[in-house]
Coordinates of C-alpha atoms in Angstrom, one line a residue:
Chain A
M1 CA -44.8 -3.1 50.5
P2 CA -42.2 -3.7 53.2
V3 CA -41.7 -7.6 54.3
M4 CA -43.3 -7.6 57.8
R5 CA -42.2 -9.9 60.4
I6 CA -45.4 -11.8 62.3
N7 CA -44.7 -13.9 65.4
V8 CA -47.7 -17.1 65.8
G9 CA -47.3 -19.0 69.1
P10 CA -45.7 -20.3 70.9
I11 CA -49.1 -22.2 70.7
H12 CA -50.3 -25.5 68.6
P13 CA -50.7 -24.3 65.0
S14 CA -52.9 -27.8 64.4
T15 CA -54.0 -29.8 67.8
H16 CA -50.5 -31.2 68.0
G17 CA -48.2 -29.6 70.5
V18 CA -46.5 -26.4 71.2
L19 CA -44.6 -24.8 68.2
R20 CA -43.3 -21.0 67.4
L21 CA -43.2 -20.1 64.0
L22 CA -41.9 -16.2 63.1
V23 CA -43.1 -15.6 59.4
D24 CA -41.6 -12.9 57.0
V25 CA -44.5 -12.4 55.1
D26 CA -45.1 -9.5 52.1
G27 CA -48.7 -8.9 51.6
D28 CA -49.8 -12.0 52.9
T29 CA -47.4 -14.1 50.8
I30 CA -44.4 -15.6 53.3
E31 CA -40.8 -14.9 52.3
N32 CA -39.7 -16.5 55.0
M33 CA -40.4 -18.6 58.0
T34 CA -38.3 -20.7 60.8
C35 CA -39.6 -22.7 63.0
H36 CA -38.6 -22.8 67.2
I37 CA -39.1 -25.6 68.8
G38 CA -37.9 -27.1 71.7
F39 CA -40.4 -26.4 74.0
L40 CA -41.4 -30.4 74.7
H41 CA -37.4 -30.9 74.8
R42 CA -37.2 -33.4 77.8
G43 CA -33.5 -35.4 76.8
V44 CA -35.7 -38.8 76.2
E45 CA -32.0 -40.3 74.6
K46 CA -30.1 -39.2 77.4
L47 CA -33.0 -40.8 80.2
M48 CA -33.1 -43.6 77.9
E49 CA -29.7 -44.0 78.6
N50 CA -29.5 -44.0 82.7
R51 CA -32.2 -46.4 82.6
M52 CA -32.8 -50.3 82.2
Y53 CA -34.3 -51.9 79.2
M54 CA -37.5 -52.2 80.6
Q55 CA -38.0 -48.9 82.1
S56 CA -38.3 -47.4 78.6
P57 CA -40.9 -47.6 77.2
S58 CA -43.1 -45.5 79.7
Y59 CA -40.9 -42.7 78.3
T60 CA -41.4 -44.0 74.0
E61 CA -44.8 -43.9 74.6
K62 CA -44.9 -40.3 75.3
L63 CA -43.3 -39.5 72.3
D64 CA -46.1 -39.8 69.9
Y65 CA -49.2 -39.2 72.2
V66 CA -51.5 -40.0 69.1
A67 CA -50.6 -43.2 68.5
P68 CA -47.7 -44.4 71.5
L69 CA -47.7 -47.8 70.5
G70 CA -45.9 -46.9 67.9
W71 CA -42.9 -46.1 69.5
D72 CA -43.4 -48.6 72.1
D73 CA -43.1 -51.5 69.6
L74 CA -40.3 -50.0 67.5
Y75 CA -38.6 -50.2 71.0
V76 CA -39.5 -53.2 72.5
H77 CA -38.9 -55.0 69.4
T78 CA -34.9 -53.4 69.3
V79 CA -34.6 -54.7 72.8
E80 CA -35.5 -58.4 71.4
L81 CA -33.0 -57.5 68.7
A82 CA -30.5 -56.4 71.5
L83 CA -31.3 -59.4 73.7
Q84 CA -31.4 -61.9 70.7
K85 CA -35.0 -62.8 71.7
E86 CA -38.0 -64.5 69.9
V87 CA -40.9 -63.1 69.5
K88 CA -43.8 -65.8 70.3
E89 CA -45.6 -67.0 66.9
T90 CA -49.3 -65.8 68.2
A91 CA -47.7 -61.9 69.8
K92 CA -46.3 -61.3 66.2
Y93 CA -49.9 -61.5 64.4
A94 CA -51.5 -60.1 67.7
R95 CA -48.7 -56.9 67.3
V96 CA -49.7 -56.3 63.9
I97 CA -53.3 -56.0 64.6
I98 CA -53.1 -54.0 67.4
M99 CA -50.2 -51.7 65.3
E100 CA -52.9 -51.3 62.7
F101 CA -56.0 -50.6 64.9
Q102 CA -52.8 -47.7 66.3
R103 CA -52.6 -46.2 63.0
I104 CA -56.7 -46.1 61.8
A105 CA -56.9 -44.4 65.0
S106 CA -54.0 -42.3 64.4
H107 CA -55.4 -41.7 61.0
L108 CA -58.3 -41.1 61.7
F109 CA -57.7 -37.9 64.8
F110 CA -55.9 -36.7 61.7
I111 CA -58.7 -36.6 59.5
G112 CA -60.4 -34.8 61.9
A113 CA -57.8 -32.6 63.1
L114 CA -57.3 -31.7 59.4
C115 CA -60.9 -30.4 58.6
N116 CA -61.0 -28.8 61.6
D117 CA -57.5 -26.5 60.9
V118 CA -58.7 -25.8 57.9
G119 CA -62.3 -24.4 58.4
Q120 CA -64.7 -27.4 57.9
M121 CA -65.7 -27.5 61.8
F122 CA -66.4 -29.9 64.1
T123 CA -68.7 -32.5 61.8
M124 CA -65.8 -34.5 60.6
F125 CA -63.8 -33.8 64.1
M126 CA -66.8 -35.3 66.0
W127 CA -67.3 -37.9 63.5
A128 CA -63.5 -39.2 63.0
F129 CA -63.1 -38.9 67.1
R130 CA -66.5 -41.3 67.3
E131 CA -64.7 -43.6 65.3
R132 CA -61.0 -43.3 67.0
D133 CA -62.7 -43.4 70.5
A134 CA -64.3 -46.7 69.2
V135 CA -60.9 -48.6 68.1
L136 CA -59.5 -46.8 71.5
K137 CA -62.2 -48.6 73.6
F138 CA -61.3 -52.1 71.9
L139 CA -57.0 -51.6 72.6
E140 CA -58.4 -50.8 76.3
D141 CA -59.9 -53.7 76.8
V142 CA -57.2 -55.2 75.1
S143 CA -54.1 -53.7 77.0
G144 CA -55.8 -52.4 80.6
S145 CA -55.5 -48.4 79.4
R146 CA -56.9 -45.9 77.4
M147 CA -54.3 -44.3 75.5
F148 CA -50.8 -45.1 77.1
Y149 CA -50.8 -48.8 76.7
V150 CA -47.5 -49.5 77.7
N151 CA -49.0 -53.1 76.5
M152 CA -44.9 -54.7 75.1
R153 CA -43.2 -56.9 77.0
V154 CA -39.9 -58.5 75.5
G155 CA -41.0 -61.7 73.7
G156 CA -44.8 -60.7 73.3
L157 CA -47.8 -58.4 75.3
M158 CA -48.5 -58.0 78.8
R159 CA -51.5 -60.2 79.3
P160 CA -53.0 -62.7 77.6
L161 CA -55.7 -61.4 74.2
P162 CA -59.5 -61.1 75.6
D163 CA -61.5 -63.7 74.7
D164 CA -64.1 -62.3 72.7
F165 CA -60.7 -60.6 70.6
Y166 CA -61.7 -62.3 67.3
D167 CA -65.0 -61.7 66.7
R168 CA -64.7 -58.1 68.5
A169 CA -61.9 -56.9 65.5
Y170 CA -63.5 -58.2 63.2
K171 CA -67.1 -56.5 64.1
L172 CA -64.6 -53.4 64.6
T173 CA -63.2 -53.4 61.3
E174 CA -66.8 -53.9 59.4
Y175 CA -67.6 -50.8 61.5
I176 CA -64.7 -48.6 60.6
A177 CA -64.8 -49.4 57.2
Y178 CA -68.9 -48.7 57.2
K179 CA -68.1 -45.1 58.6
V180 CA -64.7 -44.5 56.8
K181 CA -66.7 -44.7 53.0
G182 CA -69.0 -42.1 54.1
Y183 CA -66.2 -39.6 55.0
K184 CA -65.8 -39.5 51.3
D185 CA -69.3 -37.5 50.7
V186 CA -68.9 -34.9 53.4
I187 CA -65.1 -34.4 52.6
D188 CA -64.6 -34.8 48.6
D189 CA -67.8 -32.9 48.1
N190 CA -66.7 -29.9 50.2
S191 CA -65.6 -26.9 48.7
I192 CA -63.8 -25.4 51.6
F193 CA -62.1 -28.7 52.1
M194 CA -60.9 -29.0 48.4
E195 CA -60.2 -25.0 48.1
R196 CA -57.3 -25.4 51.2
T197 CA -55.9 -28.4 50.2
K198 CA -55.9 -29.1 46.4
G199 CA -52.4 -27.7 44.9
I200 CA -51.8 -26.4 48.7
G201 CA -48.1 -26.8 49.6
T202 CA -47.4 -29.2 46.7
I203 CA -44.0 -31.5 47.0
S204 CA -42.4 -32.8 44.1
K205 CA -40.8 -36.4 44.3
K206 CA -37.3 -34.6 43.9
E207 CA -38.0 -32.8 46.5
A208 CA -39.6 -35.1 49.5
I209 CA -36.6 -37.3 48.7
D210 CA -34.4 -34.1 49.6
F211 CA -36.3 -32.9 52.6
G212 CA -36.2 -36.8 53.6
L213 CA -39.6 -37.0 54.0
S214 CA -41.2 -40.4 55.1
G215 CA -44.4 -42.5 55.6
P216 CA -47.4 -41.1 53.6
N217 CA -45.9 -37.9 53.0
L218 CA -43.3 -39.3 50.9
R219 CA -45.8 -41.6 49.3
A220 CA -47.9 -39.3 48.7
S221 CA -45.0 -37.4 46.2
G222 CA -45.0 -40.7 44.0
V223 CA -42.4 -42.0 46.0
E224 CA -43.3 -46.1 46.7
Y225 CA -41.2 -46.6 50.0
D226 CA -43.1 -48.4 52.8
V227 CA -40.9 -50.3 55.7
R228 CA -43.3 -53.2 55.8
K229 CA -42.4 -53.7 52.6
K230 CA -39.2 -52.9 52.1
Y231 CA -37.9 -54.5 55.8
P232 CA -41.0 -56.7 56.6
Y233 CA -40.8 -57.3 60.2
Y234 CA -43.1 -59.6 62.6
A235 CA -45.9 -61.1 59.8
Y236 CA -45.6 -58.7 57.5
D237 CA -44.5 -60.5 54.7
K238 CA -47.0 -63.0 55.0
L239 CA -50.0 -60.5 54.8
K240 CA -51.0 -59.1 51.2
F241 CA -51.5 -55.0 51.2
K242 CA -51.0 -52.4 48.7
V243 CA -49.0 -49.3 49.5
P244 CA -51.4 -46.6 48.2
T245 CA -48.8 -43.9 46.3
S246 CA -50.0 -40.7 44.6
N247 CA -48.2 -38.6 41.9
I248 CA -49.3 -35.0 42.8
G249 CA -48.3 -34.2 46.3
D250 CA -50.4 -31.3 47.3
G251 CA -52.2 -31.6 51.1
Y252 CA -55.4 -33.0 49.5
A253 CA -52.8 -36.2 48.3
R254 CA -51.0 -36.5 51.6
Y255 CA -55.0 -36.8 53.3
K256 CA -56.0 -38.8 50.9
M257 CA -52.7 -41.5 51.5
R258 CA -53.9 -42.1 55.0
Y259 CA -57.4 -42.1 53.8
E260 CA -56.5 -45.4 51.7
E261 CA -54.2 -46.7 54.2
I262 CA -57.0 -47.0 56.7
F263 CA -58.7 -49.6 54.3
E264 CA -55.3 -50.9 53.5
S265 CA -55.3 -51.6 57.3
I266 CA -58.0 -52.9 57.5
K267 CA -57.2 -55.3 55.5
I268 CA -54.1 -56.4 56.9
I269 CA -56.2 -56.8 60.7
R270 CA -58.6 -59.3 58.8
Q271 CA -55.5 -61.3 57.3
A272 CA -53.5 -61.3 60.2
L273 CA -57.2 -62.4 62.5
D274 CA -57.4 -65.2 60.0
K275 CA -53.9 -66.7 59.9
M276 CA -53.3 -66.1 64.0
P277 CA -52.7 -69.2 65.8
K278 CA -55.7 -69.6 68.3
D279 CA -54.1 -70.5 71.8
N280 CA -53.6 -67.4 73.3
D281 CA -50.0 -68.1 73.6
V282 CA -49.2 -64.3 73.3
V283 CA -48.0 -63.3 77.2
G284 CA -44.0 -62.0 77.4
F285 CA -41.6 -62.3 79.2
P286 CA -42.2 -60.4 82.8
I287 CA -40.3 -57.5 83.0
K288 CA -36.5 -58.1 84.9
L289 CA -34.8 -55.0 85.5
I290 CA -31.5 -56.6 85.1
G291 CA -31.6 -58.3 81.8
P292 CA -29.1 -60.9 80.1
E293 CA -26.1 -59.6 78.5
A294 CA -26.7 -57.7 75.2
K295 CA -25.0 -59.3 72.3
P296 CA -24.6 -57.2 69.1
D297 CA -22.4 -54.5 68.8
I298 CA -25.1 -52.2 67.2
V299 CA -29.0 -52.7 66.4
I300 CA -30.6 -50.7 64.2
N301 CA -34.0 -51.7 63.4
H302 CA -36.8 -49.6 61.2
H303 CA -40.8 -49.8 61.8
E304 CA -43.5 -48.0 59.7
L305 CA -45.0 -46.0 62.4
P306 CA -48.2 -43.9 61.8
R307 CA -46.0 -41.0 60.9
G308 CA -43.8 -42.5 58.2
E309 CA -40.2 -44.5 59.0
G310 CA -39.4 -44.2 62.7
I311 CA -35.8 -45.6 63.3
I312 CA -34.0 -46.6 66.3
Y313 CA -30.5 -46.8 66.4
M314 CA -29.0 -48.5 69.1
V315 CA -25.5 -49.4 70.7
P316 CA -26.7 -51.8 73.5
D317 CA -24.8 -52.6 76.7
K318 CA -25.2 -54.9 79.5
Q319 CA -28.6 -53.9 81.3
K320 CA -29.0 -50.3 79.4
P321 CA -28.6 -49.1 75.9
Y322 CA -24.9 -47.4 75.8
R323 CA -26.6 -45.0 73.0
I324 CA -30.0 -44.7 71.8
R325 CA -30.9 -42.2 69.0
L326 CA -34.4 -42.3 67.9
R327 CA -34.7 -40.6 64.6
S328 CA -38.4 -39.4 64.3
P329 CA -40.3 -38.9 61.6
V330 CA -42.4 -36.2 62.3
F331 CA -38.6 -34.1 63.1
I332 CA -37.6 -33.9 59.6
S333 CA -41.3 -33.3 58.5
L334 CA -41.1 -30.3 60.1
S335 CA -37.7 -29.3 58.5
A336 CA -39.2 -29.6 55.3
L337 CA -42.2 -27.0 56.4
E338 CA -40.2 -24.4 56.4
H339 CA -38.9 -25.2 52.4
I340 CA -42.3 -25.8 51.8
C341 CA -44.6 -22.3 52.9
K342 CA -42.1 -20.3 50.7
G343 CA -44.0 -18.8 48.3
A344 CA -47.5 -20.3 49.7
K345 CA -50.2 -17.7 51.3
F346 CA -50.0 -16.9 55.4
A347 CA -53.4 -18.1 55.5
D348 CA -52.4 -21.7 54.0
L349 CA -49.7 -22.0 56.5
F350 CA -52.0 -24.2 59.1
S351 CA -53.5 -26.1 56.3
I352 CA -50.0 -27.0 55.3
A353 CA -48.4 -28.1 58.7
G354 CA -52.1 -29.7 59.1
T355 CA -51.3 -32.1 56.4
L356 CA -47.8 -33.0 57.6
D357 CA -49.3 -34.2 60.3
V358 CA -46.5 -32.7 63.3
V359 CA -46.7 -34.2 67.1
M360 CA -44.9 -32.1 68.7
A361 CA -43.9 -33.9 71.8
E362 CA -42.0 -36.5 69.2
V363 CA -40.3 -33.8 67.1
D364 CA -38.4 -32.2 70.7
R365 CA -37.9 -35.9 72.6
Chain B
M1 CA -15.7 -38.4 54.2
L2 CA -17.3 -35.9 51.4
K3 CA -15.8 -38.0 49.0
T4 CA -17.5 -41.3 50.0
L5 CA -20.9 -38.9 50.8
D6 CA -20.7 -38.0 46.8
E7 CA -20.1 -41.4 45.5
L8 CA -22.8 -42.6 47.5
K9 CA -25.2 -39.9 45.8
T10 CA -24.2 -39.8 42.3
N11 CA -24.9 -44.2 43.1
G12 CA -28.5 -43.0 44.1
Y13 CA -28.0 -42.7 47.4
D14 CA -29.9 -39.8 47.6
Y15 CA -32.0 -40.1 50.1
L16 CA -30.7 -39.3 53.7
K17 CA -32.4 -40.8 57.0
D18 CA -30.7 -39.9 59.8
V19 CA -27.3 -38.3 61.1
T20 CA -26.3 -38.7 64.7
A21 CA -23.7 -39.3 66.4
V22 CA -21.9 -41.4 69.3
D23 CA -19.8 -41.2 72.1
Y24 CA -17.0 -43.8 72.9
V25 CA -15.4 -41.5 75.1
T26 CA -12.5 -42.6 73.4
Y27 CA -13.3 -41.2 70.1
L28 CA -16.7 -39.8 68.5
E29 CA -18.4 -41.4 65.4
V30 CA -20.6 -39.3 63.3
V31 CA -23.2 -41.8 61.7
Y32 CA -24.5 -41.1 58.4
I33 CA -27.7 -43.6 57.2
L34 CA -28.5 -43.3 53.5
Y35 CA -30.6 -45.6 51.5
N36 CA -31.0 -45.7 47.8
I37 CA -34.7 -45.7 46.7
K38 CA -34.2 -47.7 44.0
L39 CA -32.4 -50.4 44.7
S40 CA -33.9 -50.5 48.6
R41 CA -30.5 -50.8 50.1
E42 CA -29.1 -48.8 52.8
E43 CA -25.4 -47.5 53.6
I44 CA -24.0 -46.8 56.9
V45 CA -21.4 -43.9 56.7
K46 CA -18.9 -44.2 60.0
V47 CA -16.6 -41.3 60.6
Q48 CA -14.3 -41.1 63.7
L49 CA -13.5 -37.7 65.3
D50 CA -11.1 -36.3 67.9
P51 CA -13.2 -35.9 71.3
K52 CA -11.1 -32.9 72.6
N53 CA -11.8 -30.6 69.5
P54 CA -14.6 -32.6 67.4
K55 CA -15.1 -30.4 64.0
I56 CA -16.8 -31.9 60.2
H57 CA -17.9 -30.5 57.2
T58 CA -22.0 -29.9 56.8
I59 CA -23.2 -32.3 53.9
M60 CA -26.2 -29.9 53.3
D61 CA -25.4 -29.0 49.8
K62 CA -26.0 -32.3 49.3
F63 CA -28.5 -33.4 51.2
P64 CA -30.3 -30.3 52.5
A65 CA -32.3 -33.0 55.0
A66 CA -29.2 -32.5 56.9
D67 CA -30.2 -29.4 58.1
W68 CA -32.0 -29.7 61.4
Y69 CA -30.4 -33.6 61.8
E70 CA -26.6 -31.5 61.9
R71 CA -27.9 -28.9 64.2
E72 CA -29.3 -31.2 66.6
M73 CA -25.8 -33.7 66.5
S74 CA -24.1 -30.0 66.8
E75 CA -26.2 -29.1 70.0
M76 CA -26.2 -32.6 71.7
F77 CA -22.7 -33.9 70.9
G78 CA -20.1 -30.4 71.2
I79 CA -19.3 -31.5 67.4
G80 CA -18.8 -28.4 65.6
I81 CA -19.9 -28.2 61.7
V82 CA -18.0 -26.6 59.2
G83 CA -19.3 -25.1 56.0
R84 CA -22.7 -23.5 57.3
R85 CA -23.8 -20.4 58.7
A86 CA -24.4 -20.7 62.5
K87 CA -27.7 -20.8 63.6
R88 CA -29.5 -20.6 66.6
L89 CA -30.0 -23.4 68.7
L90 CA -32.4 -26.2 67.8
L91 CA -33.7 -27.3 71.1
E92 CA -32.5 -26.2 74.1
E93 CA -30.2 -23.4 75.4
W94 CA -27.3 -24.6 77.2
N95 CA -25.0 -22.0 78.3
G96 CA -22.1 -23.0 77.8
I97 CA -22.7 -26.3 79.6
S98 CA -21.4 -30.4 78.6
P99 CA -22.8 -31.4 75.7
P100 CA -25.6 -33.6 77.6
L101 CA -24.8 -37.1 75.0
R102 CA -21.3 -36.9 76.0
K103 CA -20.7 -39.3 78.9
S104 CA -19.2 -36.7 80.2
F105 CA -22.3 -35.0 81.1
A106 CA -22.6 -35.6 84.5
W107 CA -25.9 -37.4 85.2
G108 CA -28.2 -36.0 88.5
K109 CA -25.8 -33.0 88.8
D110 CA -28.3 -29.9 89.3
Y111 CA -26.8 -27.5 87.0
A112 CA -29.3 -24.9 87.3
K113 CA -27.5 -24.7 90.9
E114 CA -24.7 -23.1 89.4

């Protein structure tokens, strides 16, 4: 049969942004696939080079709009390193708690959207979004905004934590743990989900390293690499948690990593709540657009974002970055998609793209 | 540069984290961030290039992850990548205007009007 070229998009193949795929198929087997990206390209790196340090968080928030606090946190932490400002002790724990809640919200979004992609329609989508909304409501009460929080300031957070922060956070972890345990029955017993993810899009350990995958995608292929363990920032070195890994590397393993990470995040949140000083001294320095002179030549900062390892390579200047490089984990996951898809069935394309957890706004920057 | 990267790869630095560049006006600097998973160590390799006609050899045969990084870098900094076939631009069509992340790119100039 002759090879046929099918154009997919520019649409959102897995509800995460605009992506165009050109797929060469022989029958329904994919021979070759090219990604066309850049539909959401804004040139964030250039924009940030022309803004004062604390004008930029509104850009970093919009990179990964499913988990906006991830990049926000990473960027503000990098600025702190450049300006050599210490983060307040309570704020360190508060950031860990907020970030882990953000990770839970992001993984819930992933589970809901993935189930939708593979054809297990709406039940899981609605359930996952119900829990995610409870997290968003909590984060809204902490920061004042539902999705784009802009809650990080140099040295701490924007405003003090609400009085019932401890109780509400603890109750929320109980609620999520209870609800997410119930997902198991719906997903693991569902033949549609299992058949469309098990053995689909398998990535070996060597391939995962060669493609440069990171985060849960890398750990699903058997590499135990987590930035929170290797470069402990904030209070992660004082908290005990496991890094879930799997040796299988297929779509189901990538889902399972995220499912298990939700429970690890809950563990982290509970420990951080217990260890956090109760003085509520979290407010950072007020925004001063003309900051002090930046000192180091180069700042490299790694954080474990919900989708993998985010790296900022910054050459600081006096009041704004001379050059800032945002290394996105999703950009490189998507480049791996071209290789993983070869030989797969056309119908599995969206299942594979869905399990890689791609957010296009971050790919294009 | 290729020798250094080869040596690092044989010593277990096989996880390429990033390829990027910085424009220091008098020279261009290409930055490779490599990681050794067994030793949990990171190494950074920097190469200085002449800004007038910057060219660098591809590392894609050693590190397949470099594919999109190199394309993005060559597009944003106008750095020629030697040793790989030309592919279409990754992020945006620039139509011959100055590479956007170089300092020579005039900020605020309306390129669309020209």
